[in-house]
Short mmCIF file of C-alpha atoms and ligand atoms in Angstrom, two decimals:
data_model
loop_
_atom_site.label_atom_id
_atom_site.label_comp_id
_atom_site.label_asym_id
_atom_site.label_seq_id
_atom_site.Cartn_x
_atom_site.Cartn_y
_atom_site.Cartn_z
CA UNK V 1 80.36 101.82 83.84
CA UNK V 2 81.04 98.21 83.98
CA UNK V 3 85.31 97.47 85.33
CA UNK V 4 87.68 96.39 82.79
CA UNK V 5 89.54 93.61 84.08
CA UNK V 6 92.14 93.87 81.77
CA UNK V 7 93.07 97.38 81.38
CA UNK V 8 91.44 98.92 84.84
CA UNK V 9 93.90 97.84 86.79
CA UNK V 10 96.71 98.80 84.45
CA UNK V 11 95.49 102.46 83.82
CA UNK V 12 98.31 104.83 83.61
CA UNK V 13 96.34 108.11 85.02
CA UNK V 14 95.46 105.89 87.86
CA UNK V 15 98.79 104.42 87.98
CA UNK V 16 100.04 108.16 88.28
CA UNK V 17 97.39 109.46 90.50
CA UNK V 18 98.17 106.52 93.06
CA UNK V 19 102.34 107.19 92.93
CA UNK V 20 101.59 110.83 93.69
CA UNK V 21 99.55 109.98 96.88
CA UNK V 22 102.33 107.54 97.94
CA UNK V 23 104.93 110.66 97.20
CA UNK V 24 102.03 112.82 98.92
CA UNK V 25 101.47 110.42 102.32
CA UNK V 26 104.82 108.65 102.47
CA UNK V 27 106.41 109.66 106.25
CA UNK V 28 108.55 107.34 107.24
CA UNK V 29 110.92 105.03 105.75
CA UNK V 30 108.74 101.44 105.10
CA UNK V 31 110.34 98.36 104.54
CA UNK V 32 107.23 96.47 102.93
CA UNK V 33 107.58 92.97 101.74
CA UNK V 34 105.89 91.18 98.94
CA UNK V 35 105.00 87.74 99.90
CA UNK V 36 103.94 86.47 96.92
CA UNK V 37 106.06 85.67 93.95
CA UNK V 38 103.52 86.88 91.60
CA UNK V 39 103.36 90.41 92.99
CA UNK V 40 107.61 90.22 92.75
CA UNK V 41 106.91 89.93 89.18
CA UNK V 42 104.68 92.77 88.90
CA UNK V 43 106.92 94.88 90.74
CA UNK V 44 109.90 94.21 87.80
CA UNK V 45 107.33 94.22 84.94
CA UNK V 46 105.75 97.49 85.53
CA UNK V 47 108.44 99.29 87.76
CA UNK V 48 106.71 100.10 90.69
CA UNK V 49 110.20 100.73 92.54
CA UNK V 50 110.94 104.20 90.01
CA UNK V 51 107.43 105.43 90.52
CA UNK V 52 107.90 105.27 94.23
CA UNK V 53 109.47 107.87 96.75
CA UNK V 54 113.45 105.75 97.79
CA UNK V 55 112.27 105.46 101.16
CA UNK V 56 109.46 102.83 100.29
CA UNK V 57 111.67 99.62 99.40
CA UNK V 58 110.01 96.42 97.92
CA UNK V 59 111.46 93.69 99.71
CA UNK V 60 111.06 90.19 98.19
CA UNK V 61 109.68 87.07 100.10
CA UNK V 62 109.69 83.13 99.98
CA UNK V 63 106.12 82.87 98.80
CA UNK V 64 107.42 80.77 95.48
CA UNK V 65 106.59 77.24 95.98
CA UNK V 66 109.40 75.88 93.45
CA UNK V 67 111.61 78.46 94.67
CA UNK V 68 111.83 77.34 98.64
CA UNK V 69 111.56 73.31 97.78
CA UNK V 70 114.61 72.27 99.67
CA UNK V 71 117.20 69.82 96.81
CA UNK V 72 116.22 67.28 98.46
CA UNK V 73 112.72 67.11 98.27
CA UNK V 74 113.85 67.37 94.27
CA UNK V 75 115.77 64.10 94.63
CA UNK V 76 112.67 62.27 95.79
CA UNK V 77 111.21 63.37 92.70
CA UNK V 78 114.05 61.95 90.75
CA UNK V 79 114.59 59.27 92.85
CA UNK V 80 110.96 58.02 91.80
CA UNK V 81 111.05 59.14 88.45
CA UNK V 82 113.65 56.53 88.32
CA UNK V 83 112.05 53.65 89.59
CA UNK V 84 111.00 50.66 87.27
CA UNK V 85 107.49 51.29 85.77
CA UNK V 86 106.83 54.67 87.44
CA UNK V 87 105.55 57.76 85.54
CA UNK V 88 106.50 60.98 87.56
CA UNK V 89 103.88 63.54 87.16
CA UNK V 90 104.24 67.00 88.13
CA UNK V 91 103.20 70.94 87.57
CA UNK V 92 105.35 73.01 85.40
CA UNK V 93 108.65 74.65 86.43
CA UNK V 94 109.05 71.53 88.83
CA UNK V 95 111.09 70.09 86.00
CA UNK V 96 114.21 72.63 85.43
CA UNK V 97 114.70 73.06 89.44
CA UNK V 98 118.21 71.68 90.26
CA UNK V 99 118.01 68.85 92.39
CA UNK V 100 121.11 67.11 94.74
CA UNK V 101 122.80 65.84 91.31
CA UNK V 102 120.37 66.29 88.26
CA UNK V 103 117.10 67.98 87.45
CA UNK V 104 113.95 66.45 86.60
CA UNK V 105 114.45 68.04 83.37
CA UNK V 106 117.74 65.99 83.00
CA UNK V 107 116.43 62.60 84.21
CA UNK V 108 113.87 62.65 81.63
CA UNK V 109 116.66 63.28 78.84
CA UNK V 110 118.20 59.99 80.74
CA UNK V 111 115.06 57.93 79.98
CA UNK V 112 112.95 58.20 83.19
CA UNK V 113 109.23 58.88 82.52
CA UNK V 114 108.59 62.45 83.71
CA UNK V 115 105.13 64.35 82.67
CA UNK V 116 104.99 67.84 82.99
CA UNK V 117 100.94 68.78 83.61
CA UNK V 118 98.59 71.85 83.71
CA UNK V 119 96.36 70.41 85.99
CA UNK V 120 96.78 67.43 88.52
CA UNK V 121 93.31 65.99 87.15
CA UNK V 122 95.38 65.33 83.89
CA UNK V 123 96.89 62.31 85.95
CA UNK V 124 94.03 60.49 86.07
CA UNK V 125 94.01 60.23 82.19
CA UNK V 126 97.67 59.15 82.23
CA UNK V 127 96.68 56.52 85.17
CA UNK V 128 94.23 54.84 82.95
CA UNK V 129 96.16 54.72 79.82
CA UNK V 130 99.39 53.13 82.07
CA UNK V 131 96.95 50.50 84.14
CA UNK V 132 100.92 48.77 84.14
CA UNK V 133 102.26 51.52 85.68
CA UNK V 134 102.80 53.03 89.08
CA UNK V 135 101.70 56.96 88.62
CA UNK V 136 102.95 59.29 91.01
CA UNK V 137 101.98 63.35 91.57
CA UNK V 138 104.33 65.32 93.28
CA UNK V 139 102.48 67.91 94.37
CA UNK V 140 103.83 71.41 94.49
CA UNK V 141 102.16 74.95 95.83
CA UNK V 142 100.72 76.75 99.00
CA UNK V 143 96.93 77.21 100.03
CA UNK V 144 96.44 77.87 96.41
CA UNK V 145 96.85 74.73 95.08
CA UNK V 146 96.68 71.91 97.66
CA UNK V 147 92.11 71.95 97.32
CA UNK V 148 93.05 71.04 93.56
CA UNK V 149 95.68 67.89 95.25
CA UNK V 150 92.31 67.17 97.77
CA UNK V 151 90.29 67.20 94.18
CA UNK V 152 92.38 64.43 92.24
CA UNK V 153 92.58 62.17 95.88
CA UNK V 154 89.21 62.33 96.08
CA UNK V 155 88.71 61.26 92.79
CA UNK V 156 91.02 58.31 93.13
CA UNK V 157 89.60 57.42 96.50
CA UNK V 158 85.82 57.77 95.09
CA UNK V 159 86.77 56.28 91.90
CA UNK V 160 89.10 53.47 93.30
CA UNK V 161 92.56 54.19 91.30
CA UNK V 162 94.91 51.74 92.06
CA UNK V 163 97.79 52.54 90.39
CA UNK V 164 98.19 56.41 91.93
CA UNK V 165 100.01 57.74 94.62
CA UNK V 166 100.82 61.23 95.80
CA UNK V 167 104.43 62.93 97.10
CA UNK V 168 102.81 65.86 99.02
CA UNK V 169 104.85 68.82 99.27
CA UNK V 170 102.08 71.42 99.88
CA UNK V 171 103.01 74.18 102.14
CA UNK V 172 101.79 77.04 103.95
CA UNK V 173 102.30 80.72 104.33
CA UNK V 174 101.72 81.85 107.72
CA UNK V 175 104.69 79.70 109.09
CA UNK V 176 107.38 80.91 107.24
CA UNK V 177 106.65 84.88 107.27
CA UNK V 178 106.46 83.84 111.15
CA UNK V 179 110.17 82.06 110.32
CA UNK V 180 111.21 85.68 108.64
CA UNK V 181 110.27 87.76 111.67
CA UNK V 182 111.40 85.82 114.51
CA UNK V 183 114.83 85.84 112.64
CA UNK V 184 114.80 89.51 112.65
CA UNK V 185 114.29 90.50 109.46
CA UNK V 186 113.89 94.20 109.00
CA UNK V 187 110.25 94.26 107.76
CA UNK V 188 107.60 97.07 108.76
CA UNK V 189 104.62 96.02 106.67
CA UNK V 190 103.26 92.73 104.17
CA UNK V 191 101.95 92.51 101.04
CA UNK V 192 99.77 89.39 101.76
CA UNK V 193 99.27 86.87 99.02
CA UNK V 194 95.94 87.34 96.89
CA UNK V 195 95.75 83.67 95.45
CA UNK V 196 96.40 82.00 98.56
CA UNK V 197 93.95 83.94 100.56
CA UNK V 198 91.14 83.55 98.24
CA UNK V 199 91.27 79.60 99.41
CA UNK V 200 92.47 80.15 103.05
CA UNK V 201 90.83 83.79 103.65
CA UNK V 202 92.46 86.92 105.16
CA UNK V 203 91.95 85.97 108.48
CA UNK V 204 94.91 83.73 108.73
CA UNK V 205 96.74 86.97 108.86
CA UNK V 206 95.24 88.24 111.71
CA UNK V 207 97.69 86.71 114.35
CA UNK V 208 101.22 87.39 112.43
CA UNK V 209 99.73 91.47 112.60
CA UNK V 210 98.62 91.56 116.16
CA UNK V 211 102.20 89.67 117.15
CA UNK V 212 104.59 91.35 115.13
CA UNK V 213 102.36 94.75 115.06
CA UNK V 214 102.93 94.93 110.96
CA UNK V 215 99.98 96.09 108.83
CA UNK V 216 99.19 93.42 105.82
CA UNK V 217 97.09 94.30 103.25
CA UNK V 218 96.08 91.36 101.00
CA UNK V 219 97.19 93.15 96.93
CA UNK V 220 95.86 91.72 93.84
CA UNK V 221 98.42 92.05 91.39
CA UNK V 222 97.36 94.24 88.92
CA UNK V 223 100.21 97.86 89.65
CA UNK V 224 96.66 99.58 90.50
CA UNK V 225 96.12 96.92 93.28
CA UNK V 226 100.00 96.85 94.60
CA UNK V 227 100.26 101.07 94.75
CA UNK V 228 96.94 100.98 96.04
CA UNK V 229 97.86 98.47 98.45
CA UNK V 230 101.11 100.52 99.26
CA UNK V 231 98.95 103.58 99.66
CA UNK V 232 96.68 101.39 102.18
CA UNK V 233 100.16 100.60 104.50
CA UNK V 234 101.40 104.17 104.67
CA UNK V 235 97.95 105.14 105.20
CA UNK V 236 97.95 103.01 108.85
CA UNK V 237 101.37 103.75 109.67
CA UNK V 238 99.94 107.73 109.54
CA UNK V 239 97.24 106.89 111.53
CA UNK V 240 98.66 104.81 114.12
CA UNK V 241 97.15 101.18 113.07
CA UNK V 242 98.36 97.67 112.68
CA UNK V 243 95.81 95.85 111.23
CA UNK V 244 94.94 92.99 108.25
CA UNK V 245 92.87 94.75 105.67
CA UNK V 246 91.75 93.57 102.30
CA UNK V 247 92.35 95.82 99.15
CA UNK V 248 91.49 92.34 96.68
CA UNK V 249 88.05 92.32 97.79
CA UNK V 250 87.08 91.47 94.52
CA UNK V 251 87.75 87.98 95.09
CA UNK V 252 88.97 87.32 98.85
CA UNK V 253 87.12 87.39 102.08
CA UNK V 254 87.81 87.06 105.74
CA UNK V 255 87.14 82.59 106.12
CA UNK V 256 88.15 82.18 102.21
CA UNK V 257 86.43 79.45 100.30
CA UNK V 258 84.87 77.01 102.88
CA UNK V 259 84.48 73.76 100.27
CA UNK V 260 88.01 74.04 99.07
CA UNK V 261 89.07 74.31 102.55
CA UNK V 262 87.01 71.24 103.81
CA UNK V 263 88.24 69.11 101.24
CA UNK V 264 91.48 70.02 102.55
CA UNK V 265 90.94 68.79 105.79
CA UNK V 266 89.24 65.50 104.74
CA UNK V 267 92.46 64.65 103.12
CA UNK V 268 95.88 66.27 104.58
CA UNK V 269 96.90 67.20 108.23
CA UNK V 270 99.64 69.69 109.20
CA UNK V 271 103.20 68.14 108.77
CA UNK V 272 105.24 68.20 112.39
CA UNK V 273 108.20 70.28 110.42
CA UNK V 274 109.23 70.89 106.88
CA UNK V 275 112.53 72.21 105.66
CA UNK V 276 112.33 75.15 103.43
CA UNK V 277 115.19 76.34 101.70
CA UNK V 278 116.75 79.13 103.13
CA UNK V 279 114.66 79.29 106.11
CA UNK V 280 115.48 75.70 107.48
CA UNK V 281 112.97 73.24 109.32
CA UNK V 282 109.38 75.11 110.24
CA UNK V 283 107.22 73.56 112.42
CA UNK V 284 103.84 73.05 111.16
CA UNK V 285 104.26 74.65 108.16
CA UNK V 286 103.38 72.04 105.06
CA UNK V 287 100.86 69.47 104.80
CA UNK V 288 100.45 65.51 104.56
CA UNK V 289 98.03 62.94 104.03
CA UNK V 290 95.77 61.74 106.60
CA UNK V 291 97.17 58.20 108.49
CA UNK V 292 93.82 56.44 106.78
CA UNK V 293 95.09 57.40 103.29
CA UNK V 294 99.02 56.45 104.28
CA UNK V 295 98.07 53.89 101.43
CA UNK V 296 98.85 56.36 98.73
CA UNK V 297 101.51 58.46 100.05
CA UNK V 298 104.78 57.91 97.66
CA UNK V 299 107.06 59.00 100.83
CA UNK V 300 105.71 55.78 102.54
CA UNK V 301 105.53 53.74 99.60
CA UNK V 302 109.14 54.30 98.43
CA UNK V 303 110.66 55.38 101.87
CA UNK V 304 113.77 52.87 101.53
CA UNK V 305 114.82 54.73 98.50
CA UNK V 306 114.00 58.55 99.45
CA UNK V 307 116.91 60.00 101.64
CA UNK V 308 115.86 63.34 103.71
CA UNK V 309 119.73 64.19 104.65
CA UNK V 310 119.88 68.17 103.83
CA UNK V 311 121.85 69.47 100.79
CA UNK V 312 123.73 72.76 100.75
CA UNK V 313 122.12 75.13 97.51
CA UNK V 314 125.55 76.01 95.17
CA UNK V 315 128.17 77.88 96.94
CA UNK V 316 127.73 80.85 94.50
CA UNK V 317 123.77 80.84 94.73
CA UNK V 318 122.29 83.12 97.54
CA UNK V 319 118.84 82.26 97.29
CA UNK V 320 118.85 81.29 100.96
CA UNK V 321 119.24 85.12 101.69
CA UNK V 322 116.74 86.23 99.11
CA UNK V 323 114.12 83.79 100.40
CA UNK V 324 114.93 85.15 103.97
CA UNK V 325 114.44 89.06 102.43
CA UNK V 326 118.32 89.26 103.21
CA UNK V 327 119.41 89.98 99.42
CA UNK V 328 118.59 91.12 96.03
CA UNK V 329 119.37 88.80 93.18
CA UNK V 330 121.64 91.25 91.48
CA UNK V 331 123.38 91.18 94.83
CA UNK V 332 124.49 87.39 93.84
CA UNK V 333 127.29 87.48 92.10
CA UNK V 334 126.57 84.61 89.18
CA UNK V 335 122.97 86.60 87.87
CA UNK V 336 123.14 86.80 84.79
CA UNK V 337 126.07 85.17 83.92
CA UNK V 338 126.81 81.52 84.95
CA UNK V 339 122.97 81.58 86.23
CA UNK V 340 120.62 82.35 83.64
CA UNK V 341 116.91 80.92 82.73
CA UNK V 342 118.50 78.47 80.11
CA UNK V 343 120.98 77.36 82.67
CA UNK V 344 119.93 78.38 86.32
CA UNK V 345 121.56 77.13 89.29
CA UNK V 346 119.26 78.13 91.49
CA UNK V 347 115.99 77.60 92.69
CA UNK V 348 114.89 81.31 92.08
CA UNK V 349 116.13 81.88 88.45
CA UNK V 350 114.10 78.90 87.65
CA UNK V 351 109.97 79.66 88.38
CA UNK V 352 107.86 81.61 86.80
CA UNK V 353 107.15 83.36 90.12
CA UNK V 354 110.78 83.59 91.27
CA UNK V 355 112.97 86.84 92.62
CA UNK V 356 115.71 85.99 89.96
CA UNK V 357 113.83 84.99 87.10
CA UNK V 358 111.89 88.35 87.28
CA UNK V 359 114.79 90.42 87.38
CA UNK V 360 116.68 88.98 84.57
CA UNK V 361 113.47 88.82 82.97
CA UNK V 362 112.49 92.97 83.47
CA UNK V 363 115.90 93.55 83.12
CA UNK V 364 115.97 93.34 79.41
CA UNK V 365 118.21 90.48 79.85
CA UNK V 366 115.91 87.59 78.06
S1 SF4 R 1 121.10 84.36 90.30
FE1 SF4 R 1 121.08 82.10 90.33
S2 SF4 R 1 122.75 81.51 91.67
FE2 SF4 R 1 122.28 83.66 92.09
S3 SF4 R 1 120.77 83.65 93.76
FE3 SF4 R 1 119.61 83.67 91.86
S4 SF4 R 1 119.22 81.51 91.43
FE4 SF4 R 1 120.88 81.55 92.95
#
């Protein structure tokens, strides 16, 4: 019988069957955390944590792109929203995060020209119906989204676009869950990010499991994939192995997709360091255009009015720690209340994909 992509992976006799070989296998106490914000979210919304035994915890990681922008990568954002003649393009969420002073959200409502898209192709279309204009993408996401960045710059490059640029803010994942470990963090196993390892390939993983000796098994996110995944950790822990092994093999293999990656490379290089919020300045762990396409970079462009001085997150917010694995969100004590989806004032309450968001979310709270 053909799978059901829909309701396979949602089956509750599986579902049940899988939680009572966790219960079954489960030896030790495993500290497993999810990388991805997307598998966060499936953790709330289908409350993997009550069908588990207590000793497995769920521990949540910075793999939300919105959630780890530092504020002041936001205020570049506003900061060029704001300039004469300049239409600020970017994806989604991007627009509610709070920046240094206001949101993008909030500099819109002030008159600044700030597009919201589904897909950075869209700014091509809004390019050639503002030929007056100076269009600029700030580009958000990890592995997953940067070949779709390459995409649209090779368009404007093939296509000769003179009136685009591009704020690249495109990071990666292996640096910071290096970041995590080095800083002690109390992790025994990862959940490794489906999405971003169908473009980069599970491979990537290989040197953060030999180094730190964790297993990581790359989930999809259906709560079949994550218990089976779960199942997959204890599994190696009984049998004595640390290894990178693949339970979304459905869609991701060992070298990932070799065009996306290649277009990549003809376009960005690895960034010397990047600040993340929470986790501070990584080495090598974000991306940047090429020096022969320094022509449209926005950061170059507009570099006397973009300031890279840090800012401190709210005094109240601890999305710092939660980014690090260090805290819950019901362990800050605004969720809920002066931090809420309407009115967050963090980072994490805001995306789709973020730690906060999902709880209040699952909680019943919306
Ligand atoms: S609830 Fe709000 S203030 Fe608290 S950690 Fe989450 S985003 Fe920050």
């Amino acid at each position: 019988m053909p799978i059901d992509y829909l309701n396979d992976y949602r089956d509750p006799k599986l579902i049940a069957a899988l939680a009572a070989r966790i219960k079954a296998e489960a030896s030790r106490p495993l500290n497993i955390m999810e990388i991805c914000g997307g598998h966060t979210h499936t953790i709330m919304k289908f409350g993997l944590p009550q069908l588990l035994p207590p000793q497995i915890r769920f521990i949540h990681g910075p793999g939300c792109p919105v959630c780890v922008m530092p504020k002041e990568r936001i205020d570049h954002a506003v900061a060029l929203a704001s300039q004469p003649n300049t239409i600020l393009c970017t994806l989604g969420d991007m627009i509610r995060v709070p920046g240094g002073k206001i949101s993008l959200q909030q500099a819109r409502a002030e008159g600044a020209d700030v597009r919201a898209l589904y897909s950075p192709l869209d700014t091509l279309k809004i390019a050639s119906e503002n030929p007056d204009k100076t269009v600029v993408f700030f580009a958000i996401g990890f592995e997953t989204t940067a070949p779709m960045t390459a995409a649209l710059i090779d368009r404007v490059v093939v296509g000769g676009v003179k009136n685009l640029l591009f704020h690249i803010n495109h990071i990666l994942v292996p640096p910071p869950v290096c970041a995590i470990m080095d800083d002690g963090a109390a992790i025994d196993a990862f959940l490794g990010p489906s999405h971003v390892s169908v473009i980069a390939g599970g491979d990537i993983f290989l040197p953060i499991a030999a180094r730190y000796q964790t297993p990581i098994v790359i989930s999809g996110f259906e709560p079949v994939d994550m218990l089976e995944s779960v199942l997959m950790i204890i599994r190696q822990f009984n049998e004595d192995r640390r290894e990178v092994e693949n339970q979304y093999s459905r869609a991701v293999t060992p070298r990932g997709n070799e065009r996306a990656k290649a277009l990549m490379d003809r376009y960005f290089t690895p960034r010397e360091t990047f600040r993340w919020r929470g986790l501070g300045d990584i080495a090598f762990s974000a991306l940047k255009l090429r020096e022969e396409y320094a022509f449209l970079d926005a950061e170059r462009v507009f570099a006397h009015c973009l300031s890279n001085e840090p800012i401190d997150d709210h005094k109240l917010c601890l999305c710092a720690q939660i980014l690090k694995g260090r805290a819950k969100p019901t362990d800050c004590k605004v969720f809920g209340k002066a931090c809420t989806p309407n009115s967050p004032l963090g980072s994490c309450m805001v995306s789709s994909e973020g730690a906060c968001a999902a709880y209040y979310r699952y909680a019943q709270l919306l």
